Amino acid sequence: MIKKITNKTISKISKLIPLTKKRPKLRSITDINLIGKTVLIRVDFNVPTIKKGNRLIIKDNEKIKASLITIKYFLRNDCKIILMTHFGRPKGRNLKLLRTNLVAKELRKLLPKNRIIKVDDCLGQEVKDKIEKAKNKEIILLENLRFYDEEIQNDYSFAHSLANLADIYINDAFAVSHREHASVCAITKFIPAYMGLLLETELLNLNKAFRPQRPSVWIMGGSKLNKINLIESAIKNADKILIGGALAFPFLKAKGYNVGHSLCDQNSVKIATKIIKNNKRYKNKIVLPIDFICSKRIAKNSKAISKDFNNIESDEIGLDIGPKTVQLFNFHILNARTIIWNGPLGYFEIKKFQKGSQEIANSIAKSQSFSIIGGGESSEMIEMFKLKKKISHISTGGGASITYLSNKKLPAIKALLDNFKLFN
């Protein structure tokens, strides 16, 4: 049971302000004496999984591995470590399949010399007792934060209960820092807060995009149509924006072309129409595909046909950019000095629809540009193509990286900045 705290007992969160182009002056864990502290770290271990029978197995553990730099730093400082994360979308329900047991198992593989203690809740006396009994250099993994609706509601009482578990709080979950959730925002009202080494690395690399070597080319794709809102902001920073994946179809439909059964909705078309009008003001920075690889079904055995953008049939689905578009995009990529890519350009999970993304990825890898790739699908794709070492920075955050690079507000970063005023 969470004891209720009224908003009158704490200061109200001030109106969020846009991030500046300079690196925010955030407190790092390297700034303080940590010896023997109990630390509460918000990580993002929401790793992709696949279902096998009645159980899940981890498909890619990169997010867990990415936070090891921070975890090991605390281990070297003889700290007692509490990790908290969300896992999947339980929507406030305690679902057996989405417990963090799977994450604990993976952590034990990655940190075999350290004891990993998995607890069955985020709060309560039993959790406190296990933390109290744990020794320094032991790691306590809390249960899925999103088993509580209070997490996504940014509930102060829930956050206060979490804060009471430790001496200091660390945000090392850049991927959820664009969310106004209790474990990254409200919690900073109750405990000294710092950024972890992963978060710090993310910001240092992403900030290079604000003063890029020109030309600066952004590539935006993927299946999440809600990203279309960010293109309008991104267009101010980029010299060119190459749009593929499902994001291309609202633009084509806004121009009056048939997109068949390709992923598209009216709200996205409305936003695309507005962006197209503004695009003229920005010297036609947006570059759309001129051909697609289409099919009537999303299946391994479906027939794939190359179609020009203005020749898609009503019963067809655009599932990859075509060869003419690859050539067009490559022209801009090979002339770029800075490249930012978020989202695959096709349905890369099926081999016949991944060629466009693979050829673009190969071009980026061969280029001399500073390259940033963000998003879970994008990271998975680069791993699949075995090009990870050829990319300058692979961000752990998709929506967070694009929001940040679009100079939009990241509530969790603002919360860390405000924390300095409360606990200085």
mmCIF file of C-alpha atoms in Angstrom, residues 114-416:
data_model
loop_
_atom_site.group_PDB
_atom_site.id
_atom_site.type_symbol
_atom_site.label_atom_id
_atom_site.label_comp_id
_atom_site.label_asym_id
_atom_site.label_seq_id
_atom_site.Cartn_x
_atom_site.Cartn_y
_atom_site.Cartn_z
ATOM 1 C CA ASN A 114 28.229 -11.050 -8.383
ATOM 2 C CA ARG A 115 25.147 -12.162 -6.492
ATOM 3 C CA ILE A 116 21.912 -11.071 -8.187
ATOM 4 C CA ILE A 117 18.944 -10.944 -5.799
ATOM 5 C CA LYS A 118 15.574 -10.909 -7.551
ATOM 6 C CA VAL A 119 12.696 -9.556 -5.432
ATOM 7 C CA ASP A 120 9.010 -10.024 -6.219
ATOM 8 C CA ASP A 121 7.858 -6.416 -5.854
ATOM 9 C CA CYS A 122 9.060 -2.814 -6.156
ATOM 10 C CA LEU A 123 7.805 -1.727 -2.753
ATOM 11 C CA GLY A 124 6.902 -3.062 0.659
ATOM 12 C CA GLN A 125 8.573 -4.322 3.819
ATOM 13 C CA GLU A 126 9.812 -7.553 2.244
ATOM 14 C CA VAL A 127 11.685 -5.563 -0.408
ATOM 15 C CA LYS A 128 13.176 -3.277 2.258
ATOM 16 C CA ASP A 129 14.255 -6.269 4.350
ATOM 17 C CA LYS A 130 16.042 -7.928 1.432
ATOM 18 C CA ILE A 131 17.836 -4.682 0.586
ATOM 19 C CA GLU A 132 18.836 -4.261 4.234
ATOM 20 C CA LYS A 133 20.236 -7.808 4.406
ATOM 21 C CA ALA A 134 22.100 -7.548 1.099
ATOM 22 C CA LYS A 135 25.839 -6.940 1.229
ATOM 23 C CA ASN A 136 27.835 -4.344 -0.637
ATOM 24 C CA LYS A 137 28.640 -5.388 -4.219
ATOM 25 C CA GLU A 138 25.402 -7.378 -4.356
ATOM 26 C CA ILE A 139 22.715 -6.431 -6.884
ATOM 27 C CA ILE A 140 18.998 -6.335 -6.095
ATOM 28 C CA LEU A 141 16.645 -6.385 -9.094
ATOM 29 C CA LEU A 142 13.146 -5.042 -8.406
ATOM 30 C CA GLU A 143 9.992 -6.336 -10.051
ATOM 31 C CA ASN A 144 8.548 -4.757 -13.213
ATOM 32 C CA LEU A 145 7.806 -1.076 -12.518
ATOM 33 C CA ARG A 146 4.831 -1.082 -14.870
ATOM 34 C CA PHE A 147 2.986 -3.615 -12.756
ATOM 35 C CA TYR A 148 1.978 -0.374 -11.020
ATOM 36 C CA ASP A 149 -0.164 2.139 -12.936
ATOM 37 C CA GLU A 150 1.431 4.775 -10.701
ATOM 38 C CA GLU A 151 4.667 4.427 -12.699
ATOM 39 C CA ILE A 152 3.254 5.784 -15.959
ATOM 40 C CA GLN A 153 1.072 8.268 -14.031
ATOM 41 C CA ASN A 154 4.232 9.911 -12.620
ATOM 42 C CA ASP A 155 2.727 9.407 -9.175
ATOM 43 C CA TYR A 156 4.584 11.228 -6.385
ATOM 44 C CA SER A 157 3.660 8.718 -3.677
ATOM 45 C CA PHE A 158 4.955 5.796 -5.712
ATOM 46 C CA ALA A 159 8.126 7.746 -6.515
ATOM 47 C CA HIS A 160 8.637 8.665 -2.852
ATOM 48 C CA SER A 161 8.389 5.002 -1.850
ATOM 49 C CA LEU A 162 11.032 4.085 -4.436
ATOM 50 C CA ALA A 163 13.306 6.918 -3.300
ATOM 51 C CA ASN A 164 13.182 5.622 0.291
ATOM 52 C CA LEU A 165 15.011 2.465 -0.800
ATOM 53 C CA ALA A 166 18.401 4.130 -1.359
ATOM 54 C CA ASP A 167 20.848 6.938 -0.594
ATOM 55 C CA ILE A 168 21.089 8.262 -4.147
ATOM 56 C CA TYR A 169 19.241 7.808 -7.438
ATOM 57 C CA ILE A 170 20.791 7.293 -10.869
ATOM 58 C CA ASN A 171 19.076 7.703 -14.229
ATOM 59 C CA ASP A 172 20.827 5.413 -16.696
ATOM 60 C CA ALA A 173 17.730 4.857 -18.847
ATOM 61 C CA PHE A 174 18.074 7.318 -21.702
ATOM 62 C CA ALA A 175 15.565 5.303 -23.742
ATOM 63 C CA VAL A 176 12.696 6.290 -21.406
ATOM 64 C CA SER A 177 13.872 9.808 -20.596
ATOM 65 C CA HIS A 178 11.287 11.270 -22.970
ATOM 66 C CA ARG A 179 8.573 9.804 -20.735
ATOM 67 C CA GLU A 180 7.122 11.667 -17.763
ATOM 68 C CA HIS A 181 7.096 8.590 -15.536
ATOM 69 C CA ALA A 182 7.579 8.237 -11.791
ATOM 70 C CA SER A 183 10.901 6.379 -11.947
ATOM 71 C CA VAL A 184 12.572 9.072 -14.064
ATOM 72 C CA CYS A 185 10.732 12.276 -13.132
ATOM 73 C CA ALA A 186 8.786 12.397 -9.849
ATOM 74 C CA ILE A 187 11.475 10.432 -7.999
ATOM 75 C CA THR A 188 13.968 13.291 -8.405
ATOM 76 C CA LYS A 189 11.883 15.375 -5.982
ATOM 77 C CA PHE A 190 12.836 13.111 -3.068
ATOM 78 C CA ILE A 191 16.457 11.994 -3.438
ATOM 79 C CA PRO A 192 19.790 13.308 -4.783
ATOM 80 C CA ALA A 193 19.873 12.359 -8.466
ATOM 81 C CA TYR A 194 22.688 11.815 -10.949
ATOM 82 C CA MET A 195 23.113 10.623 -14.498
ATOM 83 C CA GLY A 196 24.700 7.236 -15.115
ATOM 84 C CA LEU A 197 27.606 6.653 -17.468
ATOM 85 C CA LEU A 198 25.378 5.283 -20.240
ATOM 86 C CA LEU A 199 23.122 8.345 -20.098
ATOM 87 C CA GLU A 200 26.173 10.610 -20.087
ATOM 88 C CA THR A 201 27.639 8.827 -23.128
ATOM 89 C CA GLU A 202 24.325 9.163 -24.970
ATOM 90 C CA LEU A 203 24.139 12.916 -24.399
ATOM 91 C CA LEU A 204 27.786 13.519 -25.311
ATOM 92 C CA ASN A 205 27.370 11.724 -28.636
ATOM 93 C CA LEU A 206 23.943 13.090 -29.508
ATOM 94 C CA ASN A 207 25.065 16.648 -28.795
ATOM 95 C CA LYS A 208 27.513 16.362 -31.692
ATOM 96 C CA ALA A 209 24.489 16.505 -33.978
ATOM 97 C CA PHE A 210 23.614 20.042 -32.851
ATOM 98 C CA ARG A 211 26.766 21.462 -34.399
ATOM 99 C CA PRO A 212 27.208 18.942 -37.175
ATOM 100 C CA GLN A 213 29.656 18.885 -39.986
ATOM 101 C CA ARG A 214 27.610 19.716 -43.070
ATOM 102 C CA PRO A 215 25.788 18.391 -44.986
ATOM 103 C CA SER A 216 23.718 16.813 -42.215
ATOM 104 C CA VAL A 217 21.376 14.060 -43.424
ATOM 105 C CA TRP A 218 18.609 12.499 -41.336
ATOM 106 C CA ILE A 219 17.029 9.185 -42.332
ATOM 107 C CA MET A 220 13.650 8.427 -40.785
ATOM 108 C CA GLY A 221 11.750 5.180 -41.151
ATOM 109 C CA GLY A 222 10.138 2.444 -39.102
ATOM 110 C CA SER A 223 6.534 1.458 -38.548
ATOM 111 C CA LYS A 224 5.575 3.950 -35.813
ATOM 112 C CA LEU A 225 3.556 6.642 -37.539
ATOM 113 C CA ASN A 226 3.558 8.824 -34.402
ATOM 114 C CA LYS A 227 7.180 9.721 -35.230
ATOM 115 C CA ILE A 228 5.850 11.885 -38.034
ATOM 116 C CA ASN A 229 5.307 14.677 -35.486
ATOM 117 C CA LEU A 230 9.060 14.941 -34.975
ATOM 118 C CA ILE A 231 9.908 15.494 -38.636
ATOM 119 C CA GLU A 232 8.679 19.077 -38.434
ATOM 120 C CA SER A 233 11.206 19.805 -35.691
ATOM 121 C CA ALA A 234 13.994 17.758 -37.264
ATOM 122 C CA ILE A 235 13.699 19.661 -40.519
ATOM 123 C CA LYS A 236 15.117 22.767 -38.834
ATOM 124 C CA ASN A 237 18.416 21.011 -38.003
ATOM 125 C CA ALA A 238 18.928 18.801 -41.053
ATOM 126 C CA ASP A 239 20.053 19.679 -44.561
ATOM 127 C CA LYS A 240 18.101 16.722 -45.939
ATOM 128 C CA ILE A 241 15.582 14.293 -44.424
ATOM 129 C CA LEU A 242 15.261 10.973 -46.258
ATOM 130 C CA ILE A 243 11.949 9.327 -45.390
ATOM 131 C CA GLY A 244 11.260 5.614 -45.818
ATOM 132 C CA GLY A 245 9.429 2.782 -44.105
ATOM 133 C CA ALA A 246 5.800 3.345 -43.166
ATOM 134 C CA LEU A 247 6.501 7.051 -42.570
ATOM 135 C CA ALA A 248 6.675 7.651 -46.338
ATOM 136 C CA PHE A 249 3.076 6.685 -47.064
ATOM 137 C CA PRO A 250 1.254 9.542 -45.265
ATOM 138 C CA PHE A 251 3.347 11.955 -47.359
ATOM 139 C CA LEU A 252 2.506 10.186 -50.612
ATOM 140 C CA LYS A 253 -1.177 10.046 -49.704
ATOM 141 C CA ALA A 254 -1.090 13.741 -48.790
ATOM 142 C CA LYS A 255 0.211 14.383 -52.307
ATOM 143 C CA GLY A 256 -2.732 12.459 -53.754
ATOM 144 C CA TYR A 257 -1.072 9.131 -54.574
ATOM 145 C CA ASN A 258 -2.545 5.685 -53.936
ATOM 146 C CA VAL A 259 -0.656 3.797 -51.206
ATOM 147 C CA GLY A 260 -2.779 0.634 -51.354
ATOM 148 C CA HIS A 261 -2.865 -1.264 -48.057
ATOM 149 C CA SER A 262 0.403 0.282 -46.861
ATOM 150 C CA LEU A 263 0.443 1.428 -43.232
ATOM 151 C CA CYS A 264 -1.191 4.862 -43.109
ATOM 152 C CA ASP A 265 -3.807 6.769 -41.102
ATOM 153 C CA GLN A 266 -5.717 10.011 -41.534
ATOM 154 C CA ASN A 267 -4.062 11.817 -38.634
ATOM 155 C CA SER A 268 -0.612 11.121 -40.102
ATOM 156 C CA VAL A 269 -1.780 12.327 -43.519
ATOM 157 C CA LYS A 270 -2.994 15.558 -41.917
ATOM 158 C CA ILE A 271 0.399 16.136 -40.267
ATOM 159 C CA ALA A 272 2.222 15.215 -43.493
ATOM 160 C CA THR A 273 0.163 17.774 -45.414
ATOM 161 C CA LYS A 274 1.273 20.501 -43.010
ATOM 162 C CA ILE A 275 4.923 19.411 -43.226
ATOM 163 C CA ILE A 276 4.815 19.396 -47.035
ATOM 164 C CA LYS A 277 3.660 23.027 -46.988
ATOM 165 C CA ASN A 278 6.471 23.975 -44.601
ATOM 166 C CA ASN A 279 8.960 21.968 -46.653
ATOM 167 C CA LYS A 280 8.854 24.607 -49.390
ATOM 168 C CA ARG A 281 9.886 27.191 -46.818
ATOM 169 C CA TYR A 282 12.827 24.987 -45.840
ATOM 170 C CA LYS A 283 14.126 24.682 -49.410
ATOM 171 C CA ASN A 284 12.642 21.238 -50.063
ATOM 172 C CA LYS A 285 14.686 19.342 -47.488
ATOM 173 C CA ILE A 286 12.406 16.284 -47.486
ATOM 174 C CA VAL A 287 13.285 13.466 -49.903
ATOM 175 C CA LEU A 288 10.628 10.774 -50.442
ATOM 176 C CA PRO A 289 11.027 7.321 -52.043
ATOM 177 C CA ILE A 290 10.498 7.136 -55.797
ATOM 178 C CA ASP A 291 9.916 3.380 -55.885
ATOM 179 C CA PHE A 292 9.014 0.524 -53.550
ATOM 180 C CA ILE A 293 9.185 -3.237 -53.240
ATOM 181 C CA CYS A 294 5.520 -4.192 -52.916
ATOM 182 C CA SER A 295 3.545 -7.329 -52.158
ATOM 183 C CA LYS A 296 -0.048 -8.314 -51.526
ATOM 184 C CA ARG A 297 0.868 -10.074 -48.289
ATOM 185 C CA ILE A 298 3.451 -9.771 -45.519
ATOM 186 C CA ALA A 299 4.861 -13.281 -45.754
ATOM 187 C CA LYS A 300 8.114 -15.055 -46.578
ATOM 188 C CA ASN A 301 6.561 -16.763 -49.593
ATOM 189 C CA SER A 302 4.730 -13.698 -50.947
ATOM 190 C CA LYS A 303 5.633 -12.342 -54.379
ATOM 191 C CA ALA A 304 7.703 -9.135 -54.272
ATOM 192 C CA ILE A 305 7.334 -6.629 -57.107
ATOM 193 C CA SER A 306 9.218 -3.364 -57.753
ATOM 194 C CA LYS A 307 6.794 -0.474 -58.276
ATOM 195 C CA ASP A 308 7.225 3.252 -58.879
ATOM 196 C CA PHE A 309 5.725 5.422 -56.127
ATOM 197 C CA ASN A 310 2.830 6.473 -58.387
ATOM 198 C CA ASN A 311 1.945 2.958 -59.512
ATOM 199 C CA ILE A 312 1.023 1.132 -56.278
ATOM 200 C CA GLU A 313 -2.159 -0.944 -56.700
ATOM 201 C CA SER A 314 -5.033 -0.789 -54.215
ATOM 202 C CA ASP A 315 -4.381 -4.333 -52.973
ATOM 203 C CA GLU A 316 -0.608 -3.891 -52.574
ATOM 204 C CA ILE A 317 1.570 -3.033 -49.571
ATOM 205 C CA GLY A 318 4.833 -1.105 -49.776
ATOM 206 C CA LEU A 319 7.327 -3.179 -47.755
ATOM 207 C CA ASP A 320 10.735 -1.795 -48.729
ATOM 208 C CA ILE A 321 12.293 1.055 -50.657
ATOM 209 C CA GLY A 322 13.116 0.156 -54.254
ATOM 210 C CA PRO A 323 16.452 0.223 -56.152
ATOM 211 C CA LYS A 324 15.882 3.705 -57.602
ATOM 212 C CA THR A 325 15.276 5.082 -54.113
ATOM 213 C CA VAL A 326 18.410 3.367 -52.807
ATOM 214 C CA GLN A 327 20.390 5.138 -55.530
ATOM 215 C CA LEU A 328 18.708 8.474 -54.718
ATOM 216 C CA PHE A 329 19.282 8.139 -50.959
ATOM 217 C CA ASN A 330 22.887 7.028 -51.486
ATOM 218 C CA PHE A 331 23.621 10.225 -53.384
ATOM 219 C CA HIS A 332 22.767 12.257 -50.269
ATOM 220 C CA ILE A 333 24.432 9.787 -47.873
ATOM 221 C CA LEU A 334 27.758 9.685 -49.697
ATOM 222 C CA ASN A 335 27.887 13.491 -49.708
ATOM 223 C CA ALA A 336 26.974 13.793 -46.018
ATOM 224 C CA ARG A 337 29.350 14.563 -43.158
ATOM 225 C CA THR A 338 26.799 13.798 -40.411
ATOM 226 C CA ILE A 339 24.135 11.066 -40.648
ATOM 227 C CA ILE A 340 21.333 10.374 -38.169
ATOM 228 C CA TRP A 341 19.157 7.315 -38.788
ATOM 229 C CA ASN A 342 16.059 6.203 -36.902
ATOM 230 C CA GLY A 343 13.911 3.323 -38.098
ATOM 231 C CA PRO A 344 14.301 0.647 -40.815
ATOM 232 C CA LEU A 345 13.335 1.533 -44.379
ATOM 233 C CA GLY A 346 11.446 -1.698 -44.931
ATOM 234 C CA TYR A 347 10.014 -4.800 -43.276
ATOM 235 C CA PHE A 348 13.527 -6.070 -42.582
ATOM 236 C CA GLU A 349 12.386 -9.104 -40.584
ATOM 237 C CA ILE A 350 11.680 -10.826 -43.933
ATOM 238 C CA LYS A 351 14.798 -11.143 -46.087
ATOM 239 C CA LYS A 352 13.207 -10.108 -49.390
ATOM 240 C CA PHE A 353 12.123 -6.795 -47.801
ATOM 241 C CA GLN A 354 15.421 -5.893 -46.115
ATOM 242 C CA LYS A 355 17.601 -5.140 -49.143
ATOM 243 C CA GLY A 356 16.878 -1.396 -49.120
ATOM 244 C CA SER A 357 17.797 -1.011 -45.448
ATOM 245 C CA GLN A 358 20.884 -3.180 -45.889
ATOM 246 C CA GLU A 359 22.215 -1.220 -48.858
ATOM 247 C CA ILE A 360 21.688 2.090 -47.065
ATOM 248 C CA ALA A 361 23.382 0.687 -43.942
ATOM 249 C CA ASN A 362 26.340 -0.483 -46.047
ATOM 250 C CA SER A 363 26.665 2.986 -47.578
ATOM 251 C CA ILE A 364 26.705 4.631 -44.143
ATOM 252 C CA ALA A 365 29.298 2.122 -42.920
ATOM 253 C CA LYS A 366 31.554 2.906 -45.889
ATOM 254 C CA SER A 367 31.162 6.671 -45.573
ATOM 255 C CA GLN A 368 33.532 8.919 -43.648
ATOM 256 C CA SER A 369 30.629 10.635 -41.873
ATOM 257 C CA PHE A 370 29.861 10.801 -38.160
ATOM 258 C CA SER A 371 26.864 8.463 -37.846
ATOM 259 C CA ILE A 372 24.209 8.040 -35.164
ATOM 260 C CA ILE A 373 21.643 5.251 -35.240
ATOM 261 C CA GLY A 374 18.786 5.183 -32.740
ATOM 262 C CA GLY A 375 15.933 2.875 -31.875
ATOM 263 C CA GLY A 376 15.443 -0.761 -30.914
ATOM 264 C CA GLU A 377 14.579 -1.961 -34.415
ATOM 265 C CA SER A 378 17.408 0.046 -35.964
ATOM 266 C CA SER A 379 19.937 -1.364 -33.493
ATOM 267 C CA GLU A 380 18.650 -4.884 -34.115
ATOM 268 C CA MET A 381 18.923 -4.309 -37.861
ATOM 269 C CA ILE A 382 22.533 -3.055 -37.652
ATOM 270 C CA GLU A 383 23.413 -6.063 -35.488
ATOM 271 C CA MET A 384 21.827 -8.368 -38.072
ATOM 272 C CA PHE A 385 23.862 -6.759 -40.867
ATOM 273 C CA LYS A 386 27.045 -7.079 -38.738
ATOM 274 C CA LEU A 387 27.836 -3.369 -39.097
ATOM 275 C CA LYS A 388 27.823 -2.345 -35.433
ATOM 276 C CA LYS A 389 31.545 -1.511 -35.371
ATOM 277 C CA LYS A 390 31.221 0.727 -38.446
ATOM 278 C CA ILE A 391 28.708 3.124 -36.823
ATOM 279 C CA SER A 392 29.960 6.052 -34.714
ATOM 280 C CA HIS A 393 27.205 5.798 -32.084
ATOM 281 C CA ILE A 394 24.267 3.429 -31.670
ATOM 282 C CA SER A 395 21.772 4.984 -29.277
ATOM 283 C CA THR A 396 19.765 2.844 -26.872
ATOM 284 C CA GLY A 397 16.800 5.183 -27.324
ATOM 285 C CA GLY A 398 14.594 5.488 -30.387
ATOM 286 C CA GLY A 399 11.898 7.988 -29.453
ATOM 287 C CA ALA A 400 14.190 9.586 -26.866
ATOM 288 C CA SER A 401 17.046 10.146 -29.318
ATOM 289 C CA ILE A 402 14.832 11.631 -32.015
ATOM 290 C CA THR A 403 13.019 13.819 -29.462
ATOM 291 C CA TYR A 404 16.332 15.062 -28.079
ATOM 292 C CA LEU A 405 17.840 15.661 -31.521
ATOM 293 C CA SER A 406 14.713 17.560 -32.527
ATOM 294 C CA ASN A 407 15.475 19.957 -29.656
ATOM 295 C CA LYS A 408 12.306 18.883 -27.881
ATOM 296 C CA LYS A 409 11.756 18.529 -24.143
ATOM 297 C CA LEU A 410 12.994 15.427 -22.342
ATOM 298 C CA PRO A 411 11.158 15.457 -18.991
ATOM 299 C CA ALA A 412 13.677 13.179 -17.254
ATOM 300 C CA ILE A 413 16.623 15.393 -18.223
ATOM 301 C CA LYS A 414 14.772 18.473 -16.979
ATOM 302 C CA ALA A 415 14.047 16.580 -13.740
ATOM 303 C CA LEU A 416 17.763 15.896 -13.222
#
